Short mmCIF file of C-alpha atoms and ligand atoms in Angstrom, two decimals:
data_model
loop_
_atom_site.label_atom_id
_atom_site.label_comp_id
_atom_site.label_asym_id
_atom_site.label_seq_id
_atom_site.Cartn_x
_atom_site.Cartn_y
_atom_site.Cartn_z
CA MET H 1 81.82 112.26 74.14
CA ARG H 2 80.49 114.94 71.81
CA PHE H 3 77.17 113.13 72.00
CA PHE H 4 77.12 113.60 75.78
CA SER H 5 78.21 117.23 75.60
CA PHE H 6 75.41 117.91 73.13
CA PHE H 7 72.78 116.46 75.43
CA SER H 8 74.32 118.10 78.45
CA SER H 9 73.97 121.47 76.76
CA LEU H 10 70.26 120.71 76.31
CA GLY H 11 70.08 120.06 80.03
CA LEU H 12 69.39 116.32 79.70
CA MET H 13 71.54 115.42 82.65
CA ALA H 14 70.03 111.98 83.18
CA VAL H 15 71.16 110.87 79.74
CA VAL H 16 74.61 112.26 80.39
CA VAL H 17 74.94 110.61 83.77
CA ILE H 18 73.68 107.24 82.60
CA GLY H 19 75.81 107.48 79.50
CA ASN H 20 78.94 108.41 81.38
CA GLN H 21 78.45 105.73 83.98
CA LEU H 22 78.08 103.05 81.34
CA HIS H 23 81.11 104.45 79.62
CA THR H 24 83.33 104.73 82.69
CA GLU H 25 82.77 101.11 83.74
CA LYS H 26 84.97 100.03 80.86
CA ILE H 27 87.77 102.54 81.08
CA THR H 28 90.54 103.45 83.49
CA LEU H 29 92.54 106.57 84.20
CA ARG H 30 95.81 105.12 82.97
CA GLU H 31 94.24 104.18 79.64
CA GLN H 32 92.55 107.52 79.14
CA ALA H 33 95.27 110.03 79.99
CA SER H 34 98.19 110.73 77.65
CA PHE H 35 100.35 111.49 80.71
CA PRO H 36 101.04 109.25 83.75
CA VAL H 37 98.39 109.25 86.46
CA GLY H 38 99.71 108.43 89.90
CA VAL H 39 98.66 107.72 93.45
CA ALA H 40 100.44 107.86 96.80
CA VAL H 41 100.44 104.47 98.51
CA SER H 42 101.85 102.60 101.48
CA PRO H 43 103.18 99.02 101.48
CA LYS H 44 100.44 98.07 103.97
CA ARG H 45 97.61 99.25 101.75
CA ILE H 46 98.89 97.68 98.55
CA ALA H 47 99.17 94.37 100.41
CA GLN H 48 95.34 94.23 100.40
CA SER H 49 94.03 92.49 97.31
CA GLU H 50 91.15 94.80 96.39
CA TYR H 51 93.35 97.83 96.94
CA ALA H 52 96.12 96.36 94.81
CA LYS H 53 93.66 95.56 92.05
CA VAL H 54 92.31 99.10 91.78
CA VAL H 55 95.75 100.69 92.05
CA GLY H 56 97.09 98.37 89.35
CA GLN H 57 94.19 98.95 86.98
CA GLU H 58 93.83 102.69 87.35
CA PHE H 59 97.29 104.16 87.83
CA SER H 60 100.48 104.26 85.81
CA SER H 61 102.64 105.91 88.45
CA LEU H 62 103.21 105.43 92.20
CA THR H 63 104.63 107.64 94.91
CA ALA H 64 105.41 106.33 98.39
CA GLU H 65 103.22 108.35 100.72
CA ASN H 66 105.85 107.99 103.45
CA VAL H 67 108.29 105.10 103.15
CA MET H 68 110.84 106.78 100.90
CA LYS H 69 111.19 109.73 103.27
CA PRO H 70 114.31 110.04 105.47
CA GLN H 71 112.27 109.03 108.54
CA TYR H 72 111.92 105.55 107.05
CA ILE H 73 115.14 105.11 105.12
CA TRP H 74 117.73 106.85 107.29
CA THR H 75 118.01 104.56 110.32
CA SER H 76 121.24 106.01 111.75
CA GLU H 77 124.06 108.29 110.55
CA ARG H 78 125.30 105.90 107.88
CA ASN H 79 122.70 103.14 107.86
CA TYR H 80 119.81 102.91 105.48
CA ASP H 81 116.74 100.68 105.30
CA PHE H 82 115.40 100.40 101.78
CA SER H 83 113.13 97.41 102.39
CA LYS H 84 109.77 99.20 102.35
CA GLY H 85 110.63 101.39 99.39
CA ASP H 86 111.94 98.35 97.54
CA SER H 87 108.69 96.45 98.07
CA LEU H 88 106.80 99.36 96.59
CA VAL H 89 109.12 99.44 93.57
CA ALA H 90 108.59 95.70 93.04
CA PHE H 91 104.80 96.16 93.17
CA ALA H 92 105.04 98.95 90.59
CA GLN H 93 107.35 97.04 88.26
CA ALA H 94 104.96 94.09 88.22
CA ARG H 95 102.25 96.45 86.96
CA GLN H 96 104.31 98.52 84.49
CA GLN H 97 104.01 101.57 86.73
CA GLN H 98 106.69 104.23 87.08
CA VAL H 99 107.81 105.30 90.55
CA HIS H 100 108.34 108.88 91.64
CA GLY H 101 110.72 109.27 94.58
CA HIS H 102 109.50 111.44 97.44
CA THR H 103 111.53 112.99 99.06
CA LEU H 104 115.28 113.30 99.72
CA VAL H 105 115.36 116.41 101.89
CA TRP H 106 112.55 117.81 104.04
CA HIS H 107 112.48 119.74 107.30
CA LEU H 108 109.67 117.42 108.51
CA MET H 109 109.56 113.66 109.03
CA GLN H 110 113.17 113.26 109.96
CA PRO H 111 114.28 110.20 111.91
CA ASP H 112 114.40 110.70 115.68
CA TRP H 113 118.17 110.28 115.88
CA LEU H 114 118.61 113.15 113.39
CA LYS H 115 116.13 115.39 115.18
CA ASN H 116 118.14 114.86 118.34
CA THR H 117 121.56 115.53 116.82
CA ILE H 118 121.00 117.97 113.98
CA GLU H 119 121.42 121.10 116.09
CA SER H 120 124.76 119.86 117.38
CA TYR H 121 126.37 119.30 113.95
CA ASP H 122 128.61 121.95 112.52
CA SER H 123 127.92 122.97 108.92
CA ALA H 124 130.53 120.72 107.33
CA THR H 125 129.38 117.64 109.25
CA LEU H 126 125.75 118.16 108.30
CA GLU H 127 126.63 118.87 104.68
CA ASN H 128 128.68 115.65 104.46
CA LEU H 129 125.96 113.57 106.07
CA LEU H 130 123.26 114.97 103.82
CA ARG H 131 125.40 114.53 100.70
CA ASP H 132 126.10 110.90 101.60
CA TYR H 133 122.41 110.32 102.26
CA ILE H 134 121.31 111.85 98.95
CA GLN H 135 123.96 110.02 96.97
CA THR H 136 123.38 106.63 98.59
CA VAL H 137 119.62 106.80 98.17
CA VAL H 138 119.74 108.09 94.59
CA LYS H 139 122.26 105.38 93.65
CA HIS H 140 120.15 102.68 95.30
CA TYR H 141 117.08 103.67 93.30
CA ARG H 142 118.94 104.38 90.06
CA GLY H 143 116.96 102.84 87.19
CA LYS H 144 114.10 102.07 89.59
CA VAL H 145 112.58 105.52 90.03
CA VAL H 146 112.12 107.94 87.16
CA SER H 147 112.26 111.06 89.29
CA TRP H 148 112.93 112.54 92.73
CA ASP H 149 111.59 115.37 94.78
CA VAL H 150 115.03 116.51 95.84
CA VAL H 151 114.04 119.14 98.39
CA ASN H 152 110.49 119.43 99.66
CA GLU H 153 108.95 122.69 100.91
CA ALA H 154 112.16 124.74 101.20
CA VAL H 155 110.31 128.01 100.62
CA ALA H 156 108.64 129.82 103.53
CA SER H 157 105.04 128.84 104.13
CA ASN H 158 103.75 132.28 103.12
CA GLY H 159 106.12 132.46 100.16
CA ASP H 160 108.30 135.19 101.60
CA GLY H 161 111.81 133.88 100.86
CA MET H 162 113.29 130.64 102.08
CA ARG H 163 111.94 128.65 105.03
CA GLU H 164 113.93 129.23 108.22
CA SER H 165 114.75 125.54 108.60
CA VAL H 166 117.77 124.07 110.30
CA TYR H 167 119.10 123.26 106.80
CA LEU H 168 118.98 126.91 105.80
CA GLN H 169 120.57 127.99 109.07
CA LYS H 170 123.41 125.51 108.93
CA LEU H 171 123.99 125.05 105.20
CA GLY H 172 123.23 128.54 103.93
CA ASP H 173 121.07 130.03 101.16
CA ASP H 174 122.36 127.81 98.38
CA TYR H 175 121.75 124.40 99.93
CA VAL H 176 118.87 123.46 97.60
CA ALA H 177 121.14 123.91 94.57
CA ARG H 178 123.84 121.75 96.11
CA CYS H 179 121.33 119.00 96.93
CA HIS H 180 120.38 118.98 93.25
CA GLN H 181 124.02 118.68 92.24
CA TYR H 182 124.59 115.79 94.64
CA ALA H 183 121.56 113.97 93.26
CA ARG H 184 122.66 114.52 89.66
CA GLN H 185 126.17 113.22 90.39
CA SER H 186 124.62 109.92 91.48
CA ASP H 187 122.21 109.48 88.57
CA PRO H 188 122.65 111.32 85.28
CA ASP H 189 119.19 110.34 84.04
CA VAL H 190 116.76 110.65 86.91
CA LEU H 191 114.48 113.69 86.72
CA LEU H 192 114.98 116.17 89.53
CA PHE H 193 112.03 118.12 90.93
CA TYR H 194 111.54 120.88 93.45
CA ASN H 195 108.23 120.20 95.25
CA ASP H 196 106.08 122.58 97.33
CA TYR H 197 102.53 123.53 98.30
CA SER H 198 100.43 126.65 97.54
CA ILE H 199 102.29 127.26 94.27
CA ALA H 200 98.92 127.44 92.50
CA SER H 201 97.23 129.60 95.11
CA ASN H 202 99.88 131.98 96.45
CA PRO H 203 101.40 134.24 93.75
CA LYS H 204 104.11 135.36 96.14
CA LYS H 205 105.21 131.78 96.69
CA LEU H 206 105.12 131.13 92.95
CA ASN H 207 107.38 134.15 92.48
CA THR H 208 109.90 133.05 95.06
CA ILE H 209 110.08 129.64 93.39
CA LEU H 210 110.42 131.18 89.93
CA GLU H 211 113.32 133.29 91.19
CA MET H 212 114.97 130.12 92.38
CA VAL H 213 114.30 128.44 89.02
CA ASP H 214 115.73 131.40 87.08
CA ASP H 215 118.80 131.40 89.28
CA PHE H 216 119.28 127.62 88.83
CA GLN H 217 118.88 127.89 85.08
CA ALA H 218 121.31 130.82 84.85
CA ARG H 219 123.94 128.83 86.77
CA GLY H 220 123.30 125.43 85.17
CA ILE H 221 122.04 123.80 88.37
CA PRO H 222 120.22 120.59 87.38
CA LEU H 223 116.43 120.98 87.65
CA ASP H 224 113.93 119.14 85.46
CA GLY H 225 110.61 120.07 86.95
CA ILE H 226 108.41 121.54 89.61
CA GLY H 227 106.06 119.56 91.80
CA MET H 228 102.94 121.56 92.54
CA GLN H 229 101.42 119.66 95.44
CA MET H 230 97.82 120.84 94.83
CA HIS H 231 96.34 120.32 98.27
CA VAL H 232 93.55 122.65 97.23
CA GLY H 233 90.06 123.67 98.29
CA LEU H 234 86.98 124.67 96.32
CA ASP H 235 88.12 128.30 96.58
CA LEU H 236 91.16 127.71 94.33
CA SER H 237 91.58 130.61 91.91
CA LEU H 238 91.80 129.12 88.44
CA ASP H 239 93.59 132.25 87.23
CA ASP H 240 96.34 131.79 89.80
CA TYR H 241 96.57 128.09 88.93
CA GLN H 242 96.78 128.90 85.21
CA LYS H 243 99.48 131.50 85.87
CA ALA H 244 101.57 128.93 87.73
CA LEU H 245 101.20 126.42 84.86
CA ASP H 246 102.15 129.09 82.31
CA GLU H 247 105.13 130.51 84.17
CA ILE H 248 106.64 127.12 84.95
CA SER H 249 106.06 125.61 81.51
CA GLN H 250 107.47 128.72 79.80
CA ARG H 251 110.72 127.99 81.59
CA GLY H 252 110.87 124.62 79.85
CA LEU H 253 110.25 122.62 83.02
CA LYS H 254 108.06 119.61 83.56
CA ILE H 255 105.09 120.04 85.87
CA HIS H 256 104.01 117.37 88.31
CA LEU H 257 100.68 117.92 90.06
CA SER H 258 102.26 115.85 92.75
CA GLU H 259 99.87 115.51 95.70
CA VAL H 260 96.39 116.29 94.46
CA ASP H 261 93.45 116.32 96.84
CA ILE H 262 90.43 118.65 96.92
CA LYS H 263 89.08 119.64 100.34
CA VAL H 264 85.35 120.31 100.57
CA ASN H 265 84.97 120.86 104.33
CA SER H 266 87.15 123.81 105.23
CA ASN H 267 85.06 124.96 108.21
CA GLY H 268 84.39 121.44 109.46
CA LYS H 269 80.61 121.87 109.38
CA GLN H 270 79.86 119.11 106.87
CA THR H 271 78.96 115.69 108.15
CA THR H 272 78.55 114.07 104.72
CA LEU H 273 79.67 114.71 101.18
CA THR H 274 76.48 116.34 99.85
CA PRO H 275 75.57 116.04 96.15
CA GLU H 276 76.21 119.80 95.79
CA LEU H 277 79.73 119.52 97.20
CA ALA H 278 80.43 116.45 95.10
CA GLU H 279 79.36 118.39 92.04
CA SER H 280 81.57 121.40 92.88
CA GLN H 281 84.45 119.02 93.45
CA ARG H 282 83.80 117.31 90.10
CA GLU H 283 83.81 120.67 88.32
CA LEU H 284 87.04 121.82 89.93
CA MET H 285 88.71 118.48 89.20
CA SER H 286 87.68 118.78 85.59
CA GLU H 287 89.09 122.32 85.26
CA ILE H 288 92.37 121.34 86.93
CA VAL H 289 92.82 118.46 84.49
CA ARG H 290 91.58 120.39 81.46
CA ARG H 291 94.10 123.18 81.97
CA TYR H 292 96.91 120.74 82.76
CA ASN H 293 96.12 118.65 79.70
CA GLN H 294 96.39 121.72 77.48
CA LEU H 295 100.05 122.18 78.36
CA PRO H 296 102.53 121.15 75.67
CA GLU H 297 103.25 117.41 75.91
CA GLU H 298 106.85 117.94 77.05
CA ASN H 299 105.73 119.93 80.11
CA LYS H 300 103.33 117.27 81.38
CA PHE H 301 105.06 114.94 83.81
CA ALA H 302 102.15 113.37 85.74
CA ILE H 303 99.16 114.03 87.94
CA THR H 304 99.41 112.17 91.26
CA PHE H 305 96.63 111.84 93.84
CA TRP H 306 97.59 111.89 97.50
CA GLY H 307 95.80 108.66 98.33
CA LEU H 308 93.09 106.53 96.76
CA ARG H 309 90.05 106.64 99.07
CA ASP H 310 88.54 109.49 101.09
CA ASN H 311 88.76 107.62 104.38
CA GLU H 312 92.53 107.22 104.14
CA SER H 313 93.41 110.83 103.33
CA TRP H 314 96.04 112.53 105.51
CA LEU H 315 93.73 115.58 105.53
CA THR H 316 91.37 114.12 108.13
CA ASN H 317 94.18 114.33 110.69
CA HIS H 318 95.79 117.40 109.23
CA THR H 319 92.63 119.56 109.15
CA GLY H 320 90.77 117.79 111.96
CA PHE H 321 87.74 117.00 109.76
CA PRO H 322 86.78 114.60 107.00
CA GLN H 323 87.35 116.31 103.64
CA TRP H 324 86.26 113.68 101.06
CA PRO H 325 89.20 114.86 98.94
CA LEU H 326 90.01 111.86 96.71
CA LEU H 327 88.72 109.95 93.68
CA TYR H 328 87.32 106.90 95.49
CA ASP H 329 85.05 106.41 98.48
CA HIS H 330 85.57 103.97 101.31
CA ASP H 331 83.89 101.15 99.33
CA PHE H 332 86.22 101.52 96.34
CA GLN H 333 83.48 103.27 94.35
CA ARG H 334 84.47 105.97 91.89
CA LYS H 335 83.18 109.37 92.98
CA SER H 336 81.96 112.24 90.80
CA MET H 337 85.47 113.62 91.10
CA TYR H 338 86.67 110.63 89.07
CA GLN H 339 84.25 111.56 86.32
CA GLY H 340 85.55 115.13 86.60
CA PHE H 341 89.04 113.88 85.79
CA LEU H 342 87.78 112.13 82.65
CA ASP H 343 85.72 115.18 81.66
CA GLY H 344 88.86 117.31 81.88
CA LEU H 345 90.60 115.06 79.36
CA GLU H 346 87.61 115.09 77.00
CA THR H 347 87.13 118.85 77.04
CA ALA H 348 90.66 119.45 75.91
CA GLN H 349 90.20 117.07 72.99
CA THR H 350 86.94 118.70 71.94
CA THR H 351 88.59 122.10 71.97
CA VAL H 352 91.41 120.85 69.75
CA ASP H 353 88.95 119.13 67.36
CA LYS H 354 86.94 122.28 66.66
C1 XIL U 1 101.99 113.33 104.65
C2 XIL U 1 101.45 111.91 104.68
O1 XIL U 1 100.34 111.84 103.84
C3 XIL U 1 101.07 111.51 106.09
O2 XIL U 1 100.75 110.14 106.15
C4 XIL U 1 102.23 111.81 107.05
O3 XIL U 1 101.81 111.56 108.38
C5 XIL U 1 102.68 113.25 106.92
O4 XIL U 1 103.04 113.50 105.57
N1 XIL U 1 103.23 117.41 101.87
C6 XIL U 1 104.08 116.39 101.53
C7 XIL U 1 103.75 115.00 101.92
O5 XIL U 1 105.05 116.62 100.80
O6 XIL U 1 104.89 114.21 102.12
C8 XIL U 1 102.86 114.96 103.12
O7 XIL U 1 102.47 113.61 103.36
C9 XIL U 1 101.65 115.85 102.93
C10 XIL U 1 102.08 117.29 102.73
#
């Protein structure tokens, strides 16, 4: 790679591009990275042979995009359907991939029966139900998943304190801690994460989460890591991102970049992924990986992409526009962003070599 960097610094981009393309044909993300590289998948998508092939070759970790959420598992008060999550685990085991569990508690994507009844439960009833849910699910996946997002997005959207969810209202300020304790009681080994968005871009939100971390650590509440979702745009401040990496790793926690995608169409005006946007996306991808890779080994848990191909990204619905946010295009071709990921790994090595 030094060879390419040398020519790149002379401005001989053609040589670099040709060289890198030849090079990347032979290699895969899971072989190149020293930490697990993951992707969010659905049982339907991995049932397609080409999809399964790429996912198996490239990734060493899987997250269920939806089917391990309460909406899918929790069919009625004390009935659970693990079939879809189990099929995903079997797929992963056959390919020596680890599985990250997502997510035990979330104010969104609850089953209809729970949405309809949750307001009517008194605190003790809801606490018992939630504890049973957490413990049953964690026990079921014991030894099959390496980690869980215990509570997802419990902090207010703007970072100002806790989110005013029905869980907070009924279970009180300390419910996240208790959810962690319930999970730990059911599996002494599984890694427990708190997962949220905008941690890298909203310093106030980072602070609120760090206060929670400090409080958990002071009281011995089990917490192994933080999931930084990383649904980011080209305007991401690298200083804010770096600060989040530093603050979390200094607390001895693992960091999971848990739902990475990079939006390039915030105002909806783009009709195609232009070469300029693809290049900006490649550069940002490379910086995200480079800085992550420079963390001490023990703080690196995994980088997980929230989908494989641009056309399947949740962001098209969520933002109302195509965002071309992922590593692969519709035709299973690696995008420049893929090369950006590899560049991020290389840069870190070069820096260490010098
Ligand atoms: C999204 C899925 O990608 C969509 O398919 C689903 O309709 C809604 O949820 N933060 C999270 C993820 O933690 O679970 C969300 O996934 C995206 C935002």
